[in-house]
PDB file of C-alpha atoms in Angstrom:
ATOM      1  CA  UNK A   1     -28.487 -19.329 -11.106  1.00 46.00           C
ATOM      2  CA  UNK A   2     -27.213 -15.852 -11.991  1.00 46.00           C
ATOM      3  CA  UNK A   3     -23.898 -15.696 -13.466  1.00 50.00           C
ATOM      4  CA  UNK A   4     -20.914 -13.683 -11.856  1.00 54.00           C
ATOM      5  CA  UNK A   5     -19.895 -10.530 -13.445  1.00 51.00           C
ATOM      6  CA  UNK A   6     -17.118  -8.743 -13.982  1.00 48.00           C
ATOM      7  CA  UNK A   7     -16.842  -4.859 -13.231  1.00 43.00           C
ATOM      8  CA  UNK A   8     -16.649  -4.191 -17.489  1.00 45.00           C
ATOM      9  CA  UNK A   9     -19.867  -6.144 -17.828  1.00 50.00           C
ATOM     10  CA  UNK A  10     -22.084  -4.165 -14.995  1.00 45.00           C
ATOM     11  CA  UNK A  11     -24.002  -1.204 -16.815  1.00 35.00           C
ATOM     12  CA  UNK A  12     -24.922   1.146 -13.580  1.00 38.00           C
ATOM     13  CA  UNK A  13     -22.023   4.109 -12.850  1.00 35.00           C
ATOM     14  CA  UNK A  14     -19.609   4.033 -14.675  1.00 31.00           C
ATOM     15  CA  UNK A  15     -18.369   0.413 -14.663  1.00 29.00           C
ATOM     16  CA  UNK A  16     -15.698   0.253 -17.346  1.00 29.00           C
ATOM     17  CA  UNK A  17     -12.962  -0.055 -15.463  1.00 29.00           C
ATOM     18  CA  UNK A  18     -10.415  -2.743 -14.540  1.00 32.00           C
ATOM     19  CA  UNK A  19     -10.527  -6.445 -13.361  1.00 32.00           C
ATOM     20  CA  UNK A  20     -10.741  -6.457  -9.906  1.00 32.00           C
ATOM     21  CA  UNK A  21      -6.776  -7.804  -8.452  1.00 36.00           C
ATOM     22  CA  UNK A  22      -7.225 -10.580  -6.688  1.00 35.00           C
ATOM     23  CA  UNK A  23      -4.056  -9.644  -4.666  1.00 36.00           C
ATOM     24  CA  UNK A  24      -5.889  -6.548  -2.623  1.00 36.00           C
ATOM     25  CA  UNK A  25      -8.170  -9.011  -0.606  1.00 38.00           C
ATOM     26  CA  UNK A  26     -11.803  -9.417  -0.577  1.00 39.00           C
ATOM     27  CA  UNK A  27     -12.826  -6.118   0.997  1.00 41.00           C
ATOM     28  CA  UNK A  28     -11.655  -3.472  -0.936  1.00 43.00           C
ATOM     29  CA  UNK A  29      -8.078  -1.800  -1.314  1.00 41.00           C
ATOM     30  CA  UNK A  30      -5.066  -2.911   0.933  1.00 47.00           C
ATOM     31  CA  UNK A  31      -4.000   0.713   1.929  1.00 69.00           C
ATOM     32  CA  UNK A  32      -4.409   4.315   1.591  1.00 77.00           C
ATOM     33  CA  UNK A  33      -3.505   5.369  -1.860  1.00 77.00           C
ATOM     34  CA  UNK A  34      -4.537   7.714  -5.054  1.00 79.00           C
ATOM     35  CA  UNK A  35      -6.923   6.695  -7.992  1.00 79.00           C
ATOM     36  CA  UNK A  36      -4.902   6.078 -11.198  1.00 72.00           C
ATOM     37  CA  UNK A  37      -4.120   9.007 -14.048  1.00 64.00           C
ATOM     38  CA  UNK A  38      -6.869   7.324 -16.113  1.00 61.00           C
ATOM     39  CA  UNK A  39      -9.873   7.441 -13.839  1.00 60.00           C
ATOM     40  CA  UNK A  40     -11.985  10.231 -15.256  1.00 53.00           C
ATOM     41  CA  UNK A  41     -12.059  13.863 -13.423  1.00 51.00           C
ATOM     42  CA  UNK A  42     -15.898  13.666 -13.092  1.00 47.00           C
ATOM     43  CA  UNK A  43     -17.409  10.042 -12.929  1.00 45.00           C
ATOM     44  CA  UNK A  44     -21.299   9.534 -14.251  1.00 42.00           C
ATOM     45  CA  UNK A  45     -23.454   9.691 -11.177  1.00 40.00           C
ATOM     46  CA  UNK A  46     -25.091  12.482  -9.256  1.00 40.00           C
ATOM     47  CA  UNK A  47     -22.066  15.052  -9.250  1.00 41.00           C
ATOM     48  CA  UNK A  48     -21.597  14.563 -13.382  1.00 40.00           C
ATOM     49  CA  UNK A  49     -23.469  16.280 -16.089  1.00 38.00           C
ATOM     50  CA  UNK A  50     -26.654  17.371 -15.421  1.00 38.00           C
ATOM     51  CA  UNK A  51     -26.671  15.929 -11.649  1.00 41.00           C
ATOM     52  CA  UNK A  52     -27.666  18.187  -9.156  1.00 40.00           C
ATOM     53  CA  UNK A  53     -24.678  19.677  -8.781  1.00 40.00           C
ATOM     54  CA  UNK A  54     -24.591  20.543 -12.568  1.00 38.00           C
ATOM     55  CA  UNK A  55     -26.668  24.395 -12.026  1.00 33.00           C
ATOM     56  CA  UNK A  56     -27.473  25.590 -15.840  1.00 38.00           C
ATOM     57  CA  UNK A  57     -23.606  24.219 -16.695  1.00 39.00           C
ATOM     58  CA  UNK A  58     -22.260  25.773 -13.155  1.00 40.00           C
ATOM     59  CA  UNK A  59     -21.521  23.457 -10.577  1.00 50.00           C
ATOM     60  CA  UNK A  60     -20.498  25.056  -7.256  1.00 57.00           C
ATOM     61  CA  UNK A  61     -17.168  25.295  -7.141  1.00 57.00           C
ATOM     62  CA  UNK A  62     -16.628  23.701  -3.844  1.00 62.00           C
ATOM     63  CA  UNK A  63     -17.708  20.428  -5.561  1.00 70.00           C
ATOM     64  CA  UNK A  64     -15.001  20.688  -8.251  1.00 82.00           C
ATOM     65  CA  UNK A  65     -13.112  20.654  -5.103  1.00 88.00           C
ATOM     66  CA  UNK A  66     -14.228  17.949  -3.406  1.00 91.00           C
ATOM     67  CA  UNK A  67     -14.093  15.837  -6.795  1.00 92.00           C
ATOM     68  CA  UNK A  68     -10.306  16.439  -7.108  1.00 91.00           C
ATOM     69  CA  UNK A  69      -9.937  15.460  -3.561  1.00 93.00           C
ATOM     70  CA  UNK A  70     -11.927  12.368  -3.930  1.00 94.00           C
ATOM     71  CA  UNK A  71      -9.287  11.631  -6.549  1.00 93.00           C
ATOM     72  CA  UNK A  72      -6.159  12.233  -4.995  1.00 91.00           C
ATOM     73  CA  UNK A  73      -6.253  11.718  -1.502  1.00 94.00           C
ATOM     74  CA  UNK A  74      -5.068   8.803  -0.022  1.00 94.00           C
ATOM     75  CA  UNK A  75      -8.226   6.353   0.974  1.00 95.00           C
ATOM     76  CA  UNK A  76      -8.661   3.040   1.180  1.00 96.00           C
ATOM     77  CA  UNK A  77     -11.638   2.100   0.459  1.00 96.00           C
ATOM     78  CA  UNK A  78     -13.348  -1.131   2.027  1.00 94.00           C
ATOM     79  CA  UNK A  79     -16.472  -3.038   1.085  1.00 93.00           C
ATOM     80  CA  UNK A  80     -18.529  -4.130   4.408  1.00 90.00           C
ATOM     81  CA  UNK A  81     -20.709  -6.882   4.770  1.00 79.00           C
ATOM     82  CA  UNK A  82     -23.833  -5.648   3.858  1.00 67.00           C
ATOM     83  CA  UNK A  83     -25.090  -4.944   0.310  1.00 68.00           C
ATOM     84  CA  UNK A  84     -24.543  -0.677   0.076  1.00 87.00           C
ATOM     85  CA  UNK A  85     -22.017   0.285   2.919  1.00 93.00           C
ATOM     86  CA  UNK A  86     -18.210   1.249   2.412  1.00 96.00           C
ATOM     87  CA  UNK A  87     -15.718   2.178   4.773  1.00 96.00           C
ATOM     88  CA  UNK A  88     -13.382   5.130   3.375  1.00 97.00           C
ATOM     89  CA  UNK A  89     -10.178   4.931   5.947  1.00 96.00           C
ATOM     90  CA  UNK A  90      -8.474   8.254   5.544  1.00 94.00           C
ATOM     91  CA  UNK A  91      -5.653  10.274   6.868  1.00 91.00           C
ATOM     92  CA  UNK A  92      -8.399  12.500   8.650  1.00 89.00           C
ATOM     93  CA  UNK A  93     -10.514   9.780  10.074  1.00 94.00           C
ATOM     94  CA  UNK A  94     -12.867   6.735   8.970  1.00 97.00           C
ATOM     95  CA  UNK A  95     -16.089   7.302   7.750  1.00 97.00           C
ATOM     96  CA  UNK A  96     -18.836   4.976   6.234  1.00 96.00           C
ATOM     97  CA  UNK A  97     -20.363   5.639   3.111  1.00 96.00           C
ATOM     98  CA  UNK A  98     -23.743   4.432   2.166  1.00 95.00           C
ATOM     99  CA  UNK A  99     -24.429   4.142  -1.461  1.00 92.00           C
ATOM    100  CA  UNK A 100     -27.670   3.001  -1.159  1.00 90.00           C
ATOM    101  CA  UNK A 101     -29.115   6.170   0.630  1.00 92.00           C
ATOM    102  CA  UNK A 102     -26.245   8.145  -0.412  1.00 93.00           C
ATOM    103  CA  UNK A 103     -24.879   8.890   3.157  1.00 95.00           C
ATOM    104  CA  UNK A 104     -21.410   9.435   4.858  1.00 96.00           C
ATOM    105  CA  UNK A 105     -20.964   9.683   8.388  1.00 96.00           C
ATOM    106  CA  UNK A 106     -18.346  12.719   7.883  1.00 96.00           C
ATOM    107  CA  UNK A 107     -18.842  15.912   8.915  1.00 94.00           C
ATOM    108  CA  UNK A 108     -19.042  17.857   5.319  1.00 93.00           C
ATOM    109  CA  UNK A 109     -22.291  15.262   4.917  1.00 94.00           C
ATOM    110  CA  UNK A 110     -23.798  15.529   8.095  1.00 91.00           C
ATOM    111  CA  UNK A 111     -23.756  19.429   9.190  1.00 91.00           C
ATOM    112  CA  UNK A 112     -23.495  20.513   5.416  1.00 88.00           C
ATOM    113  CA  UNK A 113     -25.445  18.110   3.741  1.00 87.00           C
ATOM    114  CA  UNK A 114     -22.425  17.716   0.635  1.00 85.00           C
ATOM    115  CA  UNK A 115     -21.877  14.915  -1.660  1.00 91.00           C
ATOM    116  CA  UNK A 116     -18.946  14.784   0.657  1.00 94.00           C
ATOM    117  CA  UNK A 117     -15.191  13.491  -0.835  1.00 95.00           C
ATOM    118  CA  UNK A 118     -15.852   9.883   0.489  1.00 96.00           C
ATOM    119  CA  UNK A 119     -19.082   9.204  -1.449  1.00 96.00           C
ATOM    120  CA  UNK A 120     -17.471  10.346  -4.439  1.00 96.00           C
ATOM    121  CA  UNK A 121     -14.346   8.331  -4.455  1.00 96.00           C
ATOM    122  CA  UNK A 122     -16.619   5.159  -3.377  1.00 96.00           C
ATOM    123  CA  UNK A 123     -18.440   5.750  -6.383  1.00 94.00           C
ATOM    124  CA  UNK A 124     -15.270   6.042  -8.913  1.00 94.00           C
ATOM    125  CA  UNK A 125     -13.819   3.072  -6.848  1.00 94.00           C
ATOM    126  CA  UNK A 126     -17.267   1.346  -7.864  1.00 94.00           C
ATOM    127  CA  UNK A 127     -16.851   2.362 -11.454  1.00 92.00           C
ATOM    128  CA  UNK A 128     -13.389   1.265 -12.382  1.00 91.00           C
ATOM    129  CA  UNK A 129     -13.626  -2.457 -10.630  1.00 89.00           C
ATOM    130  CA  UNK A 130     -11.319  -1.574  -7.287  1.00 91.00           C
ATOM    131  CA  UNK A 131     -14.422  -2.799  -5.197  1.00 93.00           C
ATOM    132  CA  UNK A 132     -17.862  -4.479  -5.372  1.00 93.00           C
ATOM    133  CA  UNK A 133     -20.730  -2.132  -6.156  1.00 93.00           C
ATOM    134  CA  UNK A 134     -23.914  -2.417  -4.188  1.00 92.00           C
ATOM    135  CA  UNK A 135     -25.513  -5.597  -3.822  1.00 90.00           C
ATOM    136  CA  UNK A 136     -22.247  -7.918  -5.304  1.00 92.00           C
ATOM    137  CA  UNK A 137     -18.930  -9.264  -2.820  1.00 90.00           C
ATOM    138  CA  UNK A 138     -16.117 -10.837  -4.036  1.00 90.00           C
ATOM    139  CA  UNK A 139     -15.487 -14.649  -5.008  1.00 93.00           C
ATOM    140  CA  UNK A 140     -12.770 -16.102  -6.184  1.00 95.00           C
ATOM    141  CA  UNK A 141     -12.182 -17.905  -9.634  1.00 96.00           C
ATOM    142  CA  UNK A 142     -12.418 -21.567  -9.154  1.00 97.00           C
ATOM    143  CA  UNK A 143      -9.807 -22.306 -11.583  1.00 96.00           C
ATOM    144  CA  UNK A 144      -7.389 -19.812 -11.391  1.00 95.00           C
ATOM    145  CA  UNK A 145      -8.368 -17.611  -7.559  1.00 95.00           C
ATOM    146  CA  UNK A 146      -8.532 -14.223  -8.915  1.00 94.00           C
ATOM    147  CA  UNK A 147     -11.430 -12.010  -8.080  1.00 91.00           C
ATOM    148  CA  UNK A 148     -14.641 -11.492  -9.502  1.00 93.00           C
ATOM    149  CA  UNK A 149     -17.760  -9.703  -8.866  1.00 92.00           C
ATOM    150  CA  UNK A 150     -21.150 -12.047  -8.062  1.00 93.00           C
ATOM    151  CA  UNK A 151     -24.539 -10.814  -6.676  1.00 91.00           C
ATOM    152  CA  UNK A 152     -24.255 -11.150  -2.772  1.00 87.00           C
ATOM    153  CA  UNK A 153     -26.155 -13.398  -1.902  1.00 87.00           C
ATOM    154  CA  UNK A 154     -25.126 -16.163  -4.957  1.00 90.00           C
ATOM    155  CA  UNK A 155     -23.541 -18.927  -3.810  1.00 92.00           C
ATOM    156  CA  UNK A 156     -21.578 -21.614  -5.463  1.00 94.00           C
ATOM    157  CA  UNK A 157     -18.909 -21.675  -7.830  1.00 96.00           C
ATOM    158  CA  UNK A 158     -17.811 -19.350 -10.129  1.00 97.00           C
ATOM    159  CA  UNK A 159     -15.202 -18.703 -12.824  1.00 96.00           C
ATOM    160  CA  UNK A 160     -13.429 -15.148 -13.773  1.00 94.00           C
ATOM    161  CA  UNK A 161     -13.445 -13.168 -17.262  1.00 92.00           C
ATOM    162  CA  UNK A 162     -10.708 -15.328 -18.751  1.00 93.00           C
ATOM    163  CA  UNK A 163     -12.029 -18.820 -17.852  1.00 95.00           C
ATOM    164  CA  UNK A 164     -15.392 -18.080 -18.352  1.00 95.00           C
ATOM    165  CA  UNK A 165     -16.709 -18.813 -21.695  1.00 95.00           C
ATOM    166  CA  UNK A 166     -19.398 -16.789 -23.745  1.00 94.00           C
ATOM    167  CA  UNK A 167     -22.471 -18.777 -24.511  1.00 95.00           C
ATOM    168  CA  UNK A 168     -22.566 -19.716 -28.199  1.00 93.00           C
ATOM    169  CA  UNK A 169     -18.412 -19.916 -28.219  1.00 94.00           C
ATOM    170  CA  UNK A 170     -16.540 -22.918 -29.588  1.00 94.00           C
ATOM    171  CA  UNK A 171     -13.799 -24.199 -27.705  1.00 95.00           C
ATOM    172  CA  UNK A 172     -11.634 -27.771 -27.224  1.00 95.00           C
ATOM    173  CA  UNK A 173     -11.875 -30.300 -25.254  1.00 97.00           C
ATOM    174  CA  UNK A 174      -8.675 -31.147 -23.579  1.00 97.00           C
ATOM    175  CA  UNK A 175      -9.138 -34.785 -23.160  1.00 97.00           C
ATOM    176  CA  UNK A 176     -10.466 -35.382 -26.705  1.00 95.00           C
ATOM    177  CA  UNK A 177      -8.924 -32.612 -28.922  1.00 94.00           C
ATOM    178  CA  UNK A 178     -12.595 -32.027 -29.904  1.00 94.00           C
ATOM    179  CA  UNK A 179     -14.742 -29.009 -30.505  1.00 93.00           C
ATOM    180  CA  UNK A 180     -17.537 -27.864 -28.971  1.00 95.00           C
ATOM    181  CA  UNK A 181     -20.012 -25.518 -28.673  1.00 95.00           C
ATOM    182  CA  UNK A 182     -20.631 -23.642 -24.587  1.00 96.00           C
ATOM    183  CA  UNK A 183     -24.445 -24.222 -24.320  1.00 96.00           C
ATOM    184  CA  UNK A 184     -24.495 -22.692 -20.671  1.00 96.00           C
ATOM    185  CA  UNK A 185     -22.071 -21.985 -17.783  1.00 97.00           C
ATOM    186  CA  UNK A 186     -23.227 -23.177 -14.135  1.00 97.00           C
ATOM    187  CA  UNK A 187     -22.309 -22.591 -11.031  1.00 96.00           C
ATOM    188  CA  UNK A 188     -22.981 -26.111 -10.270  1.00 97.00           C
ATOM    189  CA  UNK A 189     -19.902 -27.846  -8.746  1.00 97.00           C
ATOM    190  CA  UNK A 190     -18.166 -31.029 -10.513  1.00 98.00           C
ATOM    191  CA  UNK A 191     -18.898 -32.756  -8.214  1.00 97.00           C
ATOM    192  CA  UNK A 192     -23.082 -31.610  -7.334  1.00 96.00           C
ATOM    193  CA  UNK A 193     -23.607 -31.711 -11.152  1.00 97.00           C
ATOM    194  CA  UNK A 194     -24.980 -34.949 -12.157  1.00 96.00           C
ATOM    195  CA  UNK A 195     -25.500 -36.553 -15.246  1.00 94.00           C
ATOM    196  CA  UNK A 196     -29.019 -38.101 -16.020  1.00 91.00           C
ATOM    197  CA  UNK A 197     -27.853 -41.476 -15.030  1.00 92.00           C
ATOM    198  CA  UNK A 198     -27.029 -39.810 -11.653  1.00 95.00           C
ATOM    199  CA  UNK A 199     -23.080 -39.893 -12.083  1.00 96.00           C
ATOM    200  CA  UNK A 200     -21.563 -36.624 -10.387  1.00 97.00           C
ATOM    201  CA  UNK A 201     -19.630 -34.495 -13.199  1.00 97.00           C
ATOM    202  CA  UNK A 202     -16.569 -35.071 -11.009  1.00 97.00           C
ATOM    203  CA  UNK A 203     -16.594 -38.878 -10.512  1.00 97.00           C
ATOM    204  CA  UNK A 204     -16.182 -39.715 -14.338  1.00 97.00           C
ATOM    205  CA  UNK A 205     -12.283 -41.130 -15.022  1.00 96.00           C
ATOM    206  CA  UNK A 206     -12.108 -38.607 -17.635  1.00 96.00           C
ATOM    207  CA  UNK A 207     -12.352 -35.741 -15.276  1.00 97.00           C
ATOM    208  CA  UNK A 208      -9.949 -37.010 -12.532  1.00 96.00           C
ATOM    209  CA  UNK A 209      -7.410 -34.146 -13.736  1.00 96.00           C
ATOM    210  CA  UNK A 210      -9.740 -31.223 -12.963  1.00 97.00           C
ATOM    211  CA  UNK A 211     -11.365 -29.794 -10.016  1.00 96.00           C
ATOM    212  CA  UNK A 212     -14.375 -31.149  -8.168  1.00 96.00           C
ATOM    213  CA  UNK A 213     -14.846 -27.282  -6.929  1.00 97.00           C
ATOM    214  CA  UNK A 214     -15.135 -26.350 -10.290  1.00 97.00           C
ATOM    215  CA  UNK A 215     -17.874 -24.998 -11.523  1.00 98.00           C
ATOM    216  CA  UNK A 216     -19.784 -26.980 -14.520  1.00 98.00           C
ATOM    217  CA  UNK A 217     -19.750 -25.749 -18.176  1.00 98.00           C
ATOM    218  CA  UNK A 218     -22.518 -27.365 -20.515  1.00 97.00           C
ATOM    219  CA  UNK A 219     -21.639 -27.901 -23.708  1.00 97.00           C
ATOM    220  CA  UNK A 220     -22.319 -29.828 -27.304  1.00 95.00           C
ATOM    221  CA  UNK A 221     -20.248 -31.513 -29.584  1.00 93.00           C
ATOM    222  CA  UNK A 222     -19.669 -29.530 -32.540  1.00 88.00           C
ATOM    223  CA  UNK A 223     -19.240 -32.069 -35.233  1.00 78.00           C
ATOM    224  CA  UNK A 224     -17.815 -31.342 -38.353  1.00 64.00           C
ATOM    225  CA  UNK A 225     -19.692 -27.773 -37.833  1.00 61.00           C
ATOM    226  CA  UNK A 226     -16.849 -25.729 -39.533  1.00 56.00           C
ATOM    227  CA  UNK A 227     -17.125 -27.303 -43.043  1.00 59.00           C
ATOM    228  CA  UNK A 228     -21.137 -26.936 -43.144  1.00 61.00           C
ATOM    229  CA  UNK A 229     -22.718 -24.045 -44.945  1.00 70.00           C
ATOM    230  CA  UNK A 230     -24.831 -21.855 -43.140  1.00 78.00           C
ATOM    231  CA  UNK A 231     -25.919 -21.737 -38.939  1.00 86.00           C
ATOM    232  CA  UNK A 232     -25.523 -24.787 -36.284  1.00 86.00           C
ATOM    233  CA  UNK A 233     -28.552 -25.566 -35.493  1.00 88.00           C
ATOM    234  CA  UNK A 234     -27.638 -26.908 -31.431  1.00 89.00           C
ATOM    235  CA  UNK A 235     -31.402 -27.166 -30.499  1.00 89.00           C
ATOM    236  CA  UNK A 236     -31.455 -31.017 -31.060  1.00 86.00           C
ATOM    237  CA  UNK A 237     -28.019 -32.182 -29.918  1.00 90.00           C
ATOM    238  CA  UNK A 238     -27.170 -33.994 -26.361  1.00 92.00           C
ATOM    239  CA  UNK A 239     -25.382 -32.040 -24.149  1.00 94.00           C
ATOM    240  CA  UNK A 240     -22.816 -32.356 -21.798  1.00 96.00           C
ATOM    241  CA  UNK A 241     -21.179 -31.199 -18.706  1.00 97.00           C
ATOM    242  CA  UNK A 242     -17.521 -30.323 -18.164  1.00 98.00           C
ATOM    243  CA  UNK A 243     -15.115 -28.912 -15.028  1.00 98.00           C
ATOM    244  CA  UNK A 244     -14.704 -25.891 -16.963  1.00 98.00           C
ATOM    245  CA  UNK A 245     -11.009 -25.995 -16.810  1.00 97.00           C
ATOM    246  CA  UNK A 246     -11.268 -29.210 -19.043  1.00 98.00           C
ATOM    247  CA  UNK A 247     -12.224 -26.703 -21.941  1.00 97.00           C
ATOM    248  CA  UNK A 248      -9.896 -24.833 -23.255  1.00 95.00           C
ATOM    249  CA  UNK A 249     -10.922 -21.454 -25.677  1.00 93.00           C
ATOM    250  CA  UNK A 250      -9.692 -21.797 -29.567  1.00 91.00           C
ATOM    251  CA  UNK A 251      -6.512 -19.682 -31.005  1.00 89.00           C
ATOM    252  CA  UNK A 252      -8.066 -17.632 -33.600  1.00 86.00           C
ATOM    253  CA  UNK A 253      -7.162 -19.498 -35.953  1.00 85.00           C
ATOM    254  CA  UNK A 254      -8.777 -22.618 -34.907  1.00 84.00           C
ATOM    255  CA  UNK A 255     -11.851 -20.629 -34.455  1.00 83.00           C
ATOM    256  CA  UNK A 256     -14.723 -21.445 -36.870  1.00 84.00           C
ATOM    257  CA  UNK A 257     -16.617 -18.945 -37.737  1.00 82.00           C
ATOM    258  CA  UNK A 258     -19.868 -21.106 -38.175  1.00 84.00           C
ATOM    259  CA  UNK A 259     -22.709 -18.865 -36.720  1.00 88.00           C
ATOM    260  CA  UNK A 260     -24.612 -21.318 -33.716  1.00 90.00           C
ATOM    261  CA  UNK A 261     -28.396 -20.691 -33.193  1.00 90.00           C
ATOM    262  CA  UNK A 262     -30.371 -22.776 -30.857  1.00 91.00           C
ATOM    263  CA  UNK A 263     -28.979 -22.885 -27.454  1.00 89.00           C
TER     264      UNK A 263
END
């Protein structure tokens, strides 16, 4: 299955921004409000550098205008229920943006034919995490409930940036005090996951303390991996499932720095 994604790890717009807040709901923004000091004057996308607005190095001015706008006035912005349409509540009216065509039902889009005010502060709303971009919705973290991106139409269960592990990582085993090495991340619940006997993840005594929701991080043992010279080699060794909260990530300084190749 796909893997969730946070807004820093999408590529398309300008998606560096923040991790979603879990506390603003699962559609979008809770009220009316600004964008943050930090969220850039001209995002990437159609209206930045050599878009269409961008004439030989002189946009019109009227888009400058509508840029600044996009950035201060109070919106709230709302993901809907289909993969590229927004609705941009404002003190003026509500409107819904398409990203996918690049629509807004506004006037300054429909009778001028404008990247309109709306589009634009969908599309910096996009970029720094406030809402899903087209074709994602909102989950929550299995372990701890914040937010986090997935494609739309994913289902099962899925874990945020700080409780999801990077393949290749080492981390601890909670029960054991073990190390290990993440050989995949699922989003396989404890308790669908099975074992090759046919024992659900969730039903072993050993995982009684986690979640059954939780989804299922694969993993190897990694031995005595920190005192050997040169690569793990991983290709050969058994490997196991986990609740992911029953792995823990290392303190740096518990971190071996043992390069891992054959996952």
């Amino acid at each position: 299955m796909t893997p969730p994604r946070t807004a820093g790890e999408r590529s398309n717009r300008s998606h560096d921004g923040d991790r979603y807040d879990g506390d603003r709901g699962s559609h979008g923004t809770r009220g009316r409000s600004a964008l943050p000091e930090d969220v850039p004057d001209t995002p990437d996308g159609p209206d930045g550098p050599g878009g269409p607005n961008d004439l030989d190095g002189a946009a019109d001015p009227r888009d400058s205008g509508r840029t600044a706008r996009a950035r201060t006035e109070p919106m709230a912005v709302y993901a809907l229920r289909d993969d590229d349409r927004y609705l941009v509540d404002t003190d003026g009216g509500t409107y819904v943006v398409d990203l996918g065509s690049d629509t807004c039902t506004c006037p300054d889009h429909a009778i001028r034919g404008s990247r309109c005010k709306h589009l634009r502060r969908v599309d910096m709303e996009v970029g720094i995490g406030r809402v899903p971009a087209p074709g994602e919705r909102v989950a929550a973290c299995a372990v701890c409930g914040d937010g986090v991106f997935v494609p739309a139409r994913e289902t099962g269960a899925f874990l945020c940036g700080d409780h999801r592990p990077a393949v290749g990582s080492f981390v601890r085993d909670r029960e054991t005090d073990k190390r290990l090495v993440v050989t995949g991340v699922t989003t396989d619940r404890a308790d669908e996951y099975a074992t090759e006997e046919g024992t659900p993840i969730a039903d072993y005594e050993t995982n009684a303390d986690y979640g059954n929701h939780e989804p299922v991080i694969e993993a190897v043992y990694a031995g005595n991996a920190p005192a050997s010279p040169g690569p793990m080699d991983v290709s050969g060794r058994k490997r196991y499932g986990f609740p992911a909260s029953r792995l823990r990530r290392l303190d740096p300084t518990d971190r071996p720095e043992t390069p891992v190749i054959g996952i």
